[in-house]
Every structure is written in structure tokens, then in C-alpha cells.
Amino acid sequence: MLVAVCGPNEATVEESMAAERLGELLARAGVTIVCGGRGGVMAAVCRGAKRGGGATIGILPGTNSHEANEWVDYPICTGLGEARNAVVVASGQVVIAIGGGLGTLSEIALALKLGRPVITLHSWPLDPALLERARARVEEATTPDEAARRALELLRMAHPN
Amino acid sequence: MLVAVCGPNEATVEESMAAERLGELLARAGVTIVCGGRGGVMAAVCRGAKRGGGATIGILPGTNSHEANEWVDYPICTGLGEARNAVVVASGQVVIAIGGGLGTLSEIALALKLGRPVITLHSWPLDPALLERARARVEEATTPDEAARRALELLRMAHPN
Amino acid sequence: MLVAVCGPNEATVEESMAAERLGELLARAGVTIVCGGRGGVMAAVCRGAKRGGGATIGILPGTNSHEANEWVDYPICTGLGEARNAVVVASGQVVIAIGGGLGTLSEIALALKLGRPVITLHSWPLDPALLERARARVEEATTPDEAARRALELLRMAHPN
Amino acid sequence: MLVAVCGPNEATVEESMAAERLGELLARAGVTIVCGGRGGVMAAVCRGAKRGGGATIGILPGTNSHEANEWVDYPICTGLGEARNAVVVASGQVVIAIGGGLGTLSEIALALKLGRPVITLHSWPLDPALLERARARVEEATTPDEAARRALELLRMAHPN
């Protein structure tokens, strides 16, 4: 089970702490983290996942695996630049967005477009009427524990037994 | 001069009318339209551009040029699916978003991430504090004439004389 | 009608002369050239096309339109790096490869994979048995005039009348 | 350490046996396999890697993880179609090509273009003069054991001790 965690390369302390906690909780539940592989929220969620005993995949914008943060187990070198955001979210069965970067906003939008369930944590509020028109829904969590719990519920619904 | 115009495949009558008017105004000013090449806002802006005597480029998600609407002069077949949105906005010197699709939202975000000037027309309102933190700015136009005028000003500032 | 012309950024004089002649012949027949937009064969084919009165599209690896050679009318900024080669060939109804670059070889292969007719001119010879196994065919031209004539025949077969 | 293994979706029995053996040998040496995630050579190398106790990553052309063969541990959904070939090879520190598919040929070319060391096994012979002009080199192995041994040597040279 892969969960995509998105968030900015330049994160606040709060965002990083939330991401690290989230990574640990998901990893303990057997989830593999897929993310953009760089710093900030991406580094924090990978660090948490490793502490939780999980695996981490970093979908990098460039072609050099040394771009990856040190907690990425599997660096995927895309060379696609910002277009790699579409690959990050397509690879998650659930997508969790933390914080307010522009890349993060693109990932929320691309995830919804692809029909992936999206959970946000301190991220972009989106116009409810436009979301409804697009038949899309974003779940807002207020803590990493709530985000993790909800992601695990969604995974269980997709893979019963 | 290329301007990227983004908007949903399933557009309202209002959005289509705005897009058609916008395409005509930009084309008359010598601008080439680059868009996603499909229906809705994309078809309308191309139709307007052809009436205005301009050229149109459609950056298609698939590999079949027949996906393009009939007002696309140059169909670019990417085969990239949703990741082609990054190509659409990177190819515009200015990006104009019309209406409230999810792909459109991803295009606004990707354009801002790439540093392209973004003008919206009846599109997603975005959280001002998060935009400011990302040092990004969206200009909201209320009519296609205003959006066209502002886009032309931005192009002139980038290419004086 | 779009024909993709592929060839190395660092071309020999012979390759450049062939590309320029090819661009001119195709343009005079009403064909638009799509290429990688950079130097060498790409610049030469665009220069020829402009002399022939045609239009040129450059599918660039980066996100800066100034990467394009000066004979590109429409620079498409992909930001995809080498993955943009797939976009170049998918956008041509016929693909012509000139010269022996590695990117060119990838374009021949991707074009065949996508089912595009491929004509080569002083380019990679490919193992006939492996081509046959893949049910693929490459036509080898020996002059730009022959390559242009054959490309135009293929376009006419695809678009009779 | 990631090694990219490329080969056709429709493989011969010989190619599949070679790929399975190769996957097992690499996995036993602690290498993670990255491949296109589909059938044929891709399925065989993953099956071998799992028998050898290793991990496997499948870089899929579509957006549905069920496209992956059953021995893929980590399905990466790109939605990029054939352009995903560039991601497969960029993600390997060494690239091994087995058999004669067209996608495989594109992967050899893209890997060389990106400067990745390439080992072939029963794959496309390439013109030596054109390779030399491009300052590229392909090592031809005749058995999976030789290919694995050579790949491990190359990895050790890149990461001494």
C-alpha cells in the first residue's frame, strides 16, 4: 500500500513535525510512503517513516539520485521537472497534502483530477462550490494522527479483508 | 508571443463565451494561443483565435492528433496524460485560467511554481496568505477584455518595443 | 500536416545541409516541421523550412523559450528533459531521422513503438531480424530529396484527396 | 543500489529465463530492480528478484497500479505512456537491456544519452562507428551471469567500499 505525501521543500517547523509524525504512523501501519524526495515536508515524512520501520520512495524532479533526502530508500529519477508531481500523486492510493506550497497545490489538483482520495493538513482551502461542480472532495484533517487514521480507513475500504 | 489559456473540457456557456472572446482579442493582437487542445474552454478559445486571425496550438494528453478540437492548427501529441498540463503552462509567457476545473487548478499552481504570470477569470479563488508565503500573485480579471488587456500589458513589459 | 525531423544537436556539415534542404522541401509542400527546437540538425531543418515559407515548432527539453533556435516559430517548453523526445515523435505523422545521435536513436525507437512511419537519412542502421520480430519497418533514404518525396507520399496515403 | 532492467512485454522463453536468472542474481547481491513493471522480461526479472530476496519497482505507463505484474513490490503509476521509458533508465545506476523490443531500443538510447552504463544481453547490436562518435559504449554480455557480474562491478566502481 502506497500513500503519497505532498508538501513544500521549504517547510515550517510545524509542517515538518506534522509530516514526521504522519510518516511514522503510516509506516507503523505497513504503508510505504511515496513523495517528491526532496527536503522540507518530503524529508520529514521520510524520516518519520524510517523511524516507524517503513519504506520510502522519492520521485525526484531531476536525473541525479543524490537529489534525494537521506531517508529515501528508493530514489526514482524522472528528469521531468514539475511534471513529476503528476507521477507522485498517481502513485499514491491516497494522497495527503501538508502545508501551502505551490507544488503542493498542483498535487492536490492533479490527485483530484485522477480520482485519488485527498486529505489535507494545514494546506490550501479550496472553494466548496467549485469542488462540488467538479464532483471532487477534499477531507481536511487537523492533526497528523487524524490524517493517518483517515488514510488507513480509506485504504481498508479499498482493500477489505 | 504565446499565451496559455486553461480551462475545463466541460465548460459552462458563460465560460465558453468568455474564452471565445478572449481568444479573438489575443489573436487580433498577434498572440498565438497554446492550450490543452480539447473541448470546452479549449475549443472556445481556439475558435475565437481563428476568428481573430491567429494561430492555435493544442497540447494533447494522448498520442492521437484527432483528439484535438477543429480549431487547433498545430496538435502536439504528448501521450503524457495529466502531466501535459505542466507543458501547457510552461509554453505560455502568460497564463490565463478560465473557469473552475481541477485540471485548471493544477495549471494555475504549476504556472505559479514556474514563475509564469497568472490571470484568472471566473476561476479558483486562492488563499491570499498562502499565496503571499509562496511569493506568488494571481491577477483576477472580471471580463475577457480585461484579461486580454492585462495579458498584453504583461507581454509588452517582457518584450519592450 | 506535421512531420517530425530528428537529429543531433551537434551535427556534421553534411547532416546540417541535408536537414536544411529537407526542411525547405517539406515546407514548400505545405508541411509544418516539428523538432526538438535546439541546434544542429534541429536548427538546420527549421532554417530550411523558413526559407521554404513553412512553419516550425520546437519541442524544448527545458522551460525557457530562449533555448529555441532562431528559426523556431512556436517554442513548446516541456521541462521534461530527454522524455520530450517521445513528444516530438508522437507529434509527427511521419518521422524523419537524420544523423547518428543517441537522442535520435531514441526517437527512431519511440516513433516505431508508437506506430509512426520512420524514414532515416544517414542514421542508425538497425538489425533487420529484430525489426521484423517487432513488426516494424524503417525506410532508408539516401538524399534529402528522396526523404521528402517519401514523406509526402506517406502523408498523401494517410490523407487522400 | 538500483539497476534498471529493460526488455519487451512479449518475450521469448529464452529472454524470460535470462531475465529471471538475472533478477535473482542481482537481488542476492542486494540490488533493487527497477523496470517497466509489465509482463515478459519485466515480469521475469521481478519474479527472479523476489526469489532472490530482493525488492522490485515497476515504473508503469498508466495510472492504474493493477497494470503491474504480481512480483512488483512498488508500482509507480506515471500516466506518461512511452515517455516513462526515460524514467526507468534514469532511475538505474546501471541499465541492462534484454531482448529486442522497440521500447527496449529506446531505453538503451535514452540510458546512453543520460550517461548510464549499459549492458545488453541478446539485444540490439548498434553501429560501432556511430556509438564512438557519440562517445557512448555498450557492453554485450552473453549470459545473465555475465551481465550480473559486470553490473555489480560497475556498481562497486561507483560506490567503493
PDB file of C-alpha atoms in Angstrom, chain D residues 8-161:
ATOM      1  CA  PRO D   8       9.896  -6.445 -24.098  1.00  0.00           C
ATOM      2  CA  ASN D   9       6.432  -7.159 -22.777  1.00  0.00           C
ATOM      3  CA  GLU D  10       6.209 -10.049 -25.217  1.00  0.00           C
ATOM      4  CA  ALA D  11       9.350 -12.024 -24.540  1.00  0.00           C
ATOM      5  CA  THR D  12      10.663 -15.308 -25.828  1.00  0.00           C
ATOM      6  CA  VAL D  13      11.165 -18.194 -23.390  1.00  0.00           C
ATOM      7  CA  GLU D  14      14.913 -17.630 -23.601  1.00  0.00           C
ATOM      8  CA  GLU D  15      14.615 -13.950 -22.785  1.00  0.00           C
ATOM      9  CA  SER D  16      12.349 -14.658 -19.846  1.00  0.00           C
ATOM     10  CA  MET D  17      14.668 -17.315 -18.466  1.00  0.00           C
ATOM     11  CA  ALA D  18      17.640 -14.986 -18.778  1.00  0.00           C
ATOM     12  CA  ALA D  19      15.724 -12.157 -17.103  1.00  0.00           C
ATOM     13  CA  GLU D  20      14.592 -14.361 -14.230  1.00  0.00           C
ATOM     14  CA  ARG D  21      18.116 -15.593 -13.605  1.00  0.00           C
ATOM     15  CA  LEU D  22      19.460 -12.052 -13.803  1.00  0.00           C
ATOM     16  CA  GLY D  23      16.886 -10.763 -11.327  1.00  0.00           C
ATOM     17  CA  GLU D  24      17.747 -13.497  -8.859  1.00  0.00           C
ATOM     18  CA  LEU D  25      21.497 -12.877  -9.079  1.00  0.00           C
ATOM     19  CA  LEU D  26      21.171  -9.129  -8.685  1.00  0.00           C
ATOM     20  CA  ALA D  27      18.736  -9.440  -5.788  1.00  0.00           C
ATOM     21  CA  ARG D  28      21.009 -11.825  -3.928  1.00  0.00           C
ATOM     22  CA  ALA D  29      23.734  -9.195  -4.200  1.00  0.00           C
ATOM     23  CA  GLY D  30      21.476  -6.612  -2.555  1.00  0.00           C
ATOM     24  CA  VAL D  31      20.391  -4.799  -5.696  1.00  0.00           C
ATOM     25  CA  THR D  32      16.863  -3.437  -6.136  1.00  0.00           C
ATOM     26  CA  ILE D  33      15.367  -3.951  -9.594  1.00  0.00           C
ATOM     27  CA  VAL D  34      13.628  -1.095 -11.369  1.00  0.00           C
ATOM     28  CA  CYS D  35      11.781  -1.922 -14.571  1.00  0.00           C
ATOM     29  CA  GLY D  36       8.725  -1.052 -16.623  1.00  0.00           C
ATOM     30  CA  GLY D  37       6.510  -3.158 -14.370  1.00  0.00           C
ATOM     31  CA  ARG D  38       4.608  -5.035 -17.087  1.00  0.00           C
ATOM     32  CA  GLY D  39       4.895  -8.590 -18.444  1.00  0.00           C
ATOM     33  CA  GLY D  40       7.505 -10.545 -20.400  1.00  0.00           C
ATOM     34  CA  VAL D  41      11.071  -9.646 -19.437  1.00  0.00           C
ATOM     35  CA  MET D  42       9.760  -7.215 -16.826  1.00  0.00           C
ATOM     36  CA  ALA D  43       7.713  -9.864 -15.053  1.00  0.00           C
ATOM     37  CA  ALA D  44      10.510 -12.408 -15.288  1.00  0.00           C
ATOM     38  CA  VAL D  45      13.160 -10.164 -13.773  1.00  0.00           C
ATOM     39  CA  CYS D  46      10.829  -9.253 -10.907  1.00  0.00           C
ATOM     40  CA  ARG D  47       9.955 -12.899 -10.291  1.00  0.00           C
ATOM     41  CA  GLY D  48      13.650 -13.736 -10.153  1.00  0.00           C
ATOM     42  CA  ALA D  49      14.376 -10.824  -7.848  1.00  0.00           C
ATOM     43  CA  LYS D  50      11.682 -11.916  -5.402  1.00  0.00           C
ATOM     44  CA  ARG D  51      13.094 -15.439  -5.375  1.00  0.00           C
ATOM     45  CA  GLY D  52      16.484 -13.868  -4.646  1.00  0.00           C
ATOM     46  CA  GLY D  53      15.026 -11.939  -1.714  1.00  0.00           C
ATOM     47  CA  GLY D  54      15.200  -8.503  -3.315  1.00  0.00           C
ATOM     48  CA  ALA D  55      12.888  -5.580  -3.841  1.00  0.00           C
ATOM     49  CA  THR D  56      11.269  -4.570  -7.145  1.00  0.00           C
ATOM     50  CA  ILE D  57       9.961  -1.292  -8.511  1.00  0.00           C
ATOM     51  CA  GLY D  58       7.721  -1.079 -11.587  1.00  0.00           C
ATOM     52  CA  ILE D  59       7.514   2.232 -13.457  1.00  0.00           C
ATOM     53  CA  LEU D  60       4.160   1.827 -15.181  1.00  0.00           C
ATOM     54  CA  PRO D  61       2.976   3.605 -18.337  1.00  0.00           C
ATOM     55  CA  GLY D  62      -0.559   4.136 -16.990  1.00  0.00           C
ATOM     56  CA  THR D  63      -2.171   5.380 -13.799  1.00  0.00           C
ATOM     57  CA  ASN D  64      -3.541   2.079 -12.530  1.00  0.00           C
ATOM     58  CA  SER D  65      -1.326   0.070 -10.178  1.00  0.00           C
ATOM     59  CA  HIS D  66      -3.096  -3.128 -11.231  1.00  0.00           C
ATOM     60  CA  GLU D  67      -1.168  -2.900 -14.514  1.00  0.00           C
ATOM     61  CA  ALA D  68       1.867  -4.103 -12.589  1.00  0.00           C
ATOM     62  CA  ASN D  69       2.942  -7.726 -12.692  1.00  0.00           C
ATOM     63  CA  GLU D  70       2.465  -9.606  -9.431  1.00  0.00           C
ATOM     64  CA  TRP D  71       6.156  -9.517  -8.467  1.00  0.00           C
ATOM     65  CA  VAL D  72       6.324  -5.717  -8.359  1.00  0.00           C
ATOM     66  CA  ASP D  73       6.637  -4.519  -4.766  1.00  0.00           C
ATOM     67  CA  TYR D  74       6.327  -0.820  -5.531  1.00  0.00           C
ATOM     68  CA  PRO D  75       4.195   0.169  -8.519  1.00  0.00           C
ATOM     69  CA  ILE D  76       4.916   3.728  -9.685  1.00  0.00           C
ATOM     70  CA  CYS D  77       1.998   4.975 -11.773  1.00  0.00           C
ATOM     71  CA  THR D  78       3.290   7.550 -14.223  1.00  0.00           C
ATOM     72  CA  GLY D  79       0.496   8.044 -16.735  1.00  0.00           C
ATOM     73  CA  LEU D  80       3.261   9.050 -19.157  1.00  0.00           C
ATOM     74  CA  GLY D  81       2.872   6.283 -21.727  1.00  0.00           C
ATOM     75  CA  GLU D  82       6.088   5.555 -23.635  1.00  0.00           C
ATOM     76  CA  ALA D  83       7.768   8.607 -22.110  1.00  0.00           C
ATOM     77  CA  ARG D  84       8.034   6.568 -18.919  1.00  0.00           C
ATOM     78  CA  ASN D  85      10.956   4.719 -20.537  1.00  0.00           C
ATOM     79  CA  ALA D  86      13.108   7.755 -19.774  1.00  0.00           C
ATOM     80  CA  VAL D  87      12.176   7.436 -16.089  1.00  0.00           C
ATOM     81  CA  VAL D  88      13.019   3.723 -15.966  1.00  0.00           C
ATOM     82  CA  VAL D  89      16.564   4.185 -17.230  1.00  0.00           C
ATOM     83  CA  ALA D  90      17.254   7.400 -15.338  1.00  0.00           C
ATOM     84  CA  SER D  91      16.419   5.539 -12.127  1.00  0.00           C
ATOM     85  CA  GLY D  92      19.021   2.824 -12.668  1.00  0.00           C
ATOM     86  CA  GLN D  93      22.652   3.359 -11.788  1.00  0.00           C
ATOM     87  CA  VAL D  94      23.313   0.679 -14.381  1.00  0.00           C
ATOM     88  CA  VAL D  95      20.947  -0.331 -17.187  1.00  0.00           C
ATOM     89  CA  ILE D  96      20.669  -3.879 -18.516  1.00  0.00           C
ATOM     90  CA  ALA D  97      18.693  -4.484 -21.717  1.00  0.00           C
ATOM     91  CA  ILE D  98      17.458  -7.970 -22.559  1.00  0.00           C
ATOM     92  CA  GLY D  99      15.945  -8.860 -25.902  1.00  0.00           C
ATOM     93  CA  GLY D 100      14.852  -6.934 -28.897  1.00  0.00           C
ATOM     94  CA  GLY D 101      11.772  -4.798 -28.300  1.00  0.00           C
ATOM     95  CA  LEU D 102      11.350  -1.289 -29.662  1.00  0.00           C
ATOM     96  CA  GLY D 103      10.785   0.119 -26.196  1.00  0.00           C
ATOM     97  CA  THR D 104      13.982  -1.648 -25.174  1.00  0.00           C
ATOM     98  CA  LEU D 105      15.851   0.042 -28.000  1.00  0.00           C
ATOM     99  CA  SER D 106      14.554   3.429 -26.845  1.00  0.00           C
ATOM    100  CA  GLU D 107      15.716   2.612 -23.326  1.00  0.00           C
ATOM    101  CA  ILE D 108      19.234   1.721 -24.483  1.00  0.00           C
ATOM    102  CA  ALA D 109      19.416   5.028 -26.367  1.00  0.00           C
ATOM    103  CA  LEU D 110      17.987   7.124 -23.533  1.00  0.00           C
ATOM    104  CA  ALA D 111      20.283   5.449 -20.997  1.00  0.00           C
ATOM    105  CA  LEU D 112      23.348   6.195 -23.120  1.00  0.00           C
ATOM    106  CA  LYS D 113      22.165   9.770 -23.626  1.00  0.00           C
ATOM    107  CA  LEU D 114      21.905  10.162 -19.836  1.00  0.00           C
ATOM    108  CA  GLY D 115      25.351   8.681 -19.364  1.00  0.00           C
ATOM    109  CA  ARG D 116      24.212   5.499 -17.649  1.00  0.00           C
ATOM    110  CA  PRO D 117      26.399   2.399 -18.220  1.00  0.00           C
ATOM    111  CA  VAL D 118      24.527  -0.021 -20.492  1.00  0.00           C
ATOM    112  CA  ILE D 119      24.885  -3.792 -20.661  1.00  0.00           C
ATOM    113  CA  THR D 120      22.980  -5.731 -23.321  1.00  0.00           C
ATOM    114  CA  LEU D 121      22.032  -9.389 -23.393  1.00  0.00           C
ATOM    115  CA  HIS D 122      20.663 -10.747 -26.679  1.00  0.00           C
ATOM    116  CA  SER D 123      19.562  -7.232 -27.568  1.00  0.00           C
ATOM    117  CA  TRP D 124      20.066  -4.713 -30.384  1.00  0.00           C
ATOM    118  CA  PRO D 125      23.547  -4.587 -31.914  1.00  0.00           C
ATOM    119  CA  LEU D 126      24.403  -0.934 -32.528  1.00  0.00           C
ATOM    120  CA  ASP D 127      26.662   0.601 -35.121  1.00  0.00           C
ATOM    121  CA  PRO D 128      30.151   0.881 -33.542  1.00  0.00           C
ATOM    122  CA  ALA D 129      31.163   3.980 -35.517  1.00  0.00           C
ATOM    123  CA  LEU D 130      28.048   5.913 -34.524  1.00  0.00           C
ATOM    124  CA  LEU D 131      28.447   4.845 -30.904  1.00  0.00           C
ATOM    125  CA  GLU D 132      32.040   6.039 -30.936  1.00  0.00           C
ATOM    126  CA  ARG D 133      31.076   9.357 -32.472  1.00  0.00           C
ATOM    127  CA  ALA D 134      28.557   9.787 -29.640  1.00  0.00           C
ATOM    128  CA  ARG D 135      31.279   8.786 -27.161  1.00  0.00           C
ATOM    129  CA  ALA D 136      28.984   6.022 -25.933  1.00  0.00           C
ATOM    130  CA  ARG D 137      29.745   2.428 -25.122  1.00  0.00           C
ATOM    131  CA  VAL D 138      27.562  -0.661 -24.795  1.00  0.00           C
ATOM    132  CA  GLU D 139      28.849  -3.808 -23.121  1.00  0.00           C
ATOM    133  CA  GLU D 140      27.482  -7.010 -24.614  1.00  0.00           C
ATOM    134  CA  ALA D 141      27.054  -9.882 -22.192  1.00  0.00           C
ATOM    135  CA  THR D 142      26.319 -13.387 -23.420  1.00  0.00           C
ATOM    136  CA  THR D 143      24.786 -14.869 -20.257  1.00  0.00           C
ATOM    137  CA  PRO D 144      22.738 -13.466 -17.366  1.00  0.00           C
ATOM    138  CA  ASP D 145      25.556 -14.433 -15.017  1.00  0.00           C
ATOM    139  CA  GLU D 146      27.995 -12.339 -17.009  1.00  0.00           C
ATOM    140  CA  ALA D 147      25.557  -9.415 -17.139  1.00  0.00           C
ATOM    141  CA  ALA D 148      25.013  -9.577 -13.370  1.00  0.00           C
ATOM    142  CA  ARG D 149      28.715  -9.840 -12.621  1.00  0.00           C
ATOM    143  CA  ARG D 150      29.501  -6.879 -14.829  1.00  0.00           C
ATOM    144  CA  ALA D 151      26.678  -4.769 -13.347  1.00  0.00           C
ATOM    145  CA  LEU D 152      27.925  -5.474  -9.826  1.00  0.00           C
ATOM    146  CA  GLU D 153      31.455  -4.478 -10.838  1.00  0.00           C
ATOM    147  CA  LEU D 154      30.154  -1.198 -12.238  1.00  0.00           C
ATOM    148  CA  LEU D 155      28.204  -0.519  -9.044  1.00  0.00           C
ATOM    149  CA  ARG D 156      31.280  -1.244  -6.935  1.00  0.00           C
ATOM    150  CA  MET D 157      33.366   1.123  -9.043  1.00  0.00           C
ATOM    151  CA  ALA D 158      30.765   3.845  -8.486  1.00  0.00           C
ATOM    152  CA  HIS D 159      30.479   3.098  -4.742  1.00  0.00           C
ATOM    153  CA  PRO D 160      33.811   1.790  -3.482  1.00  0.00           C
ATOM    154  CA  ASN D 161      33.851   0.101  -0.036  1.00  0.00           C
TER     155      ASN D 161
END
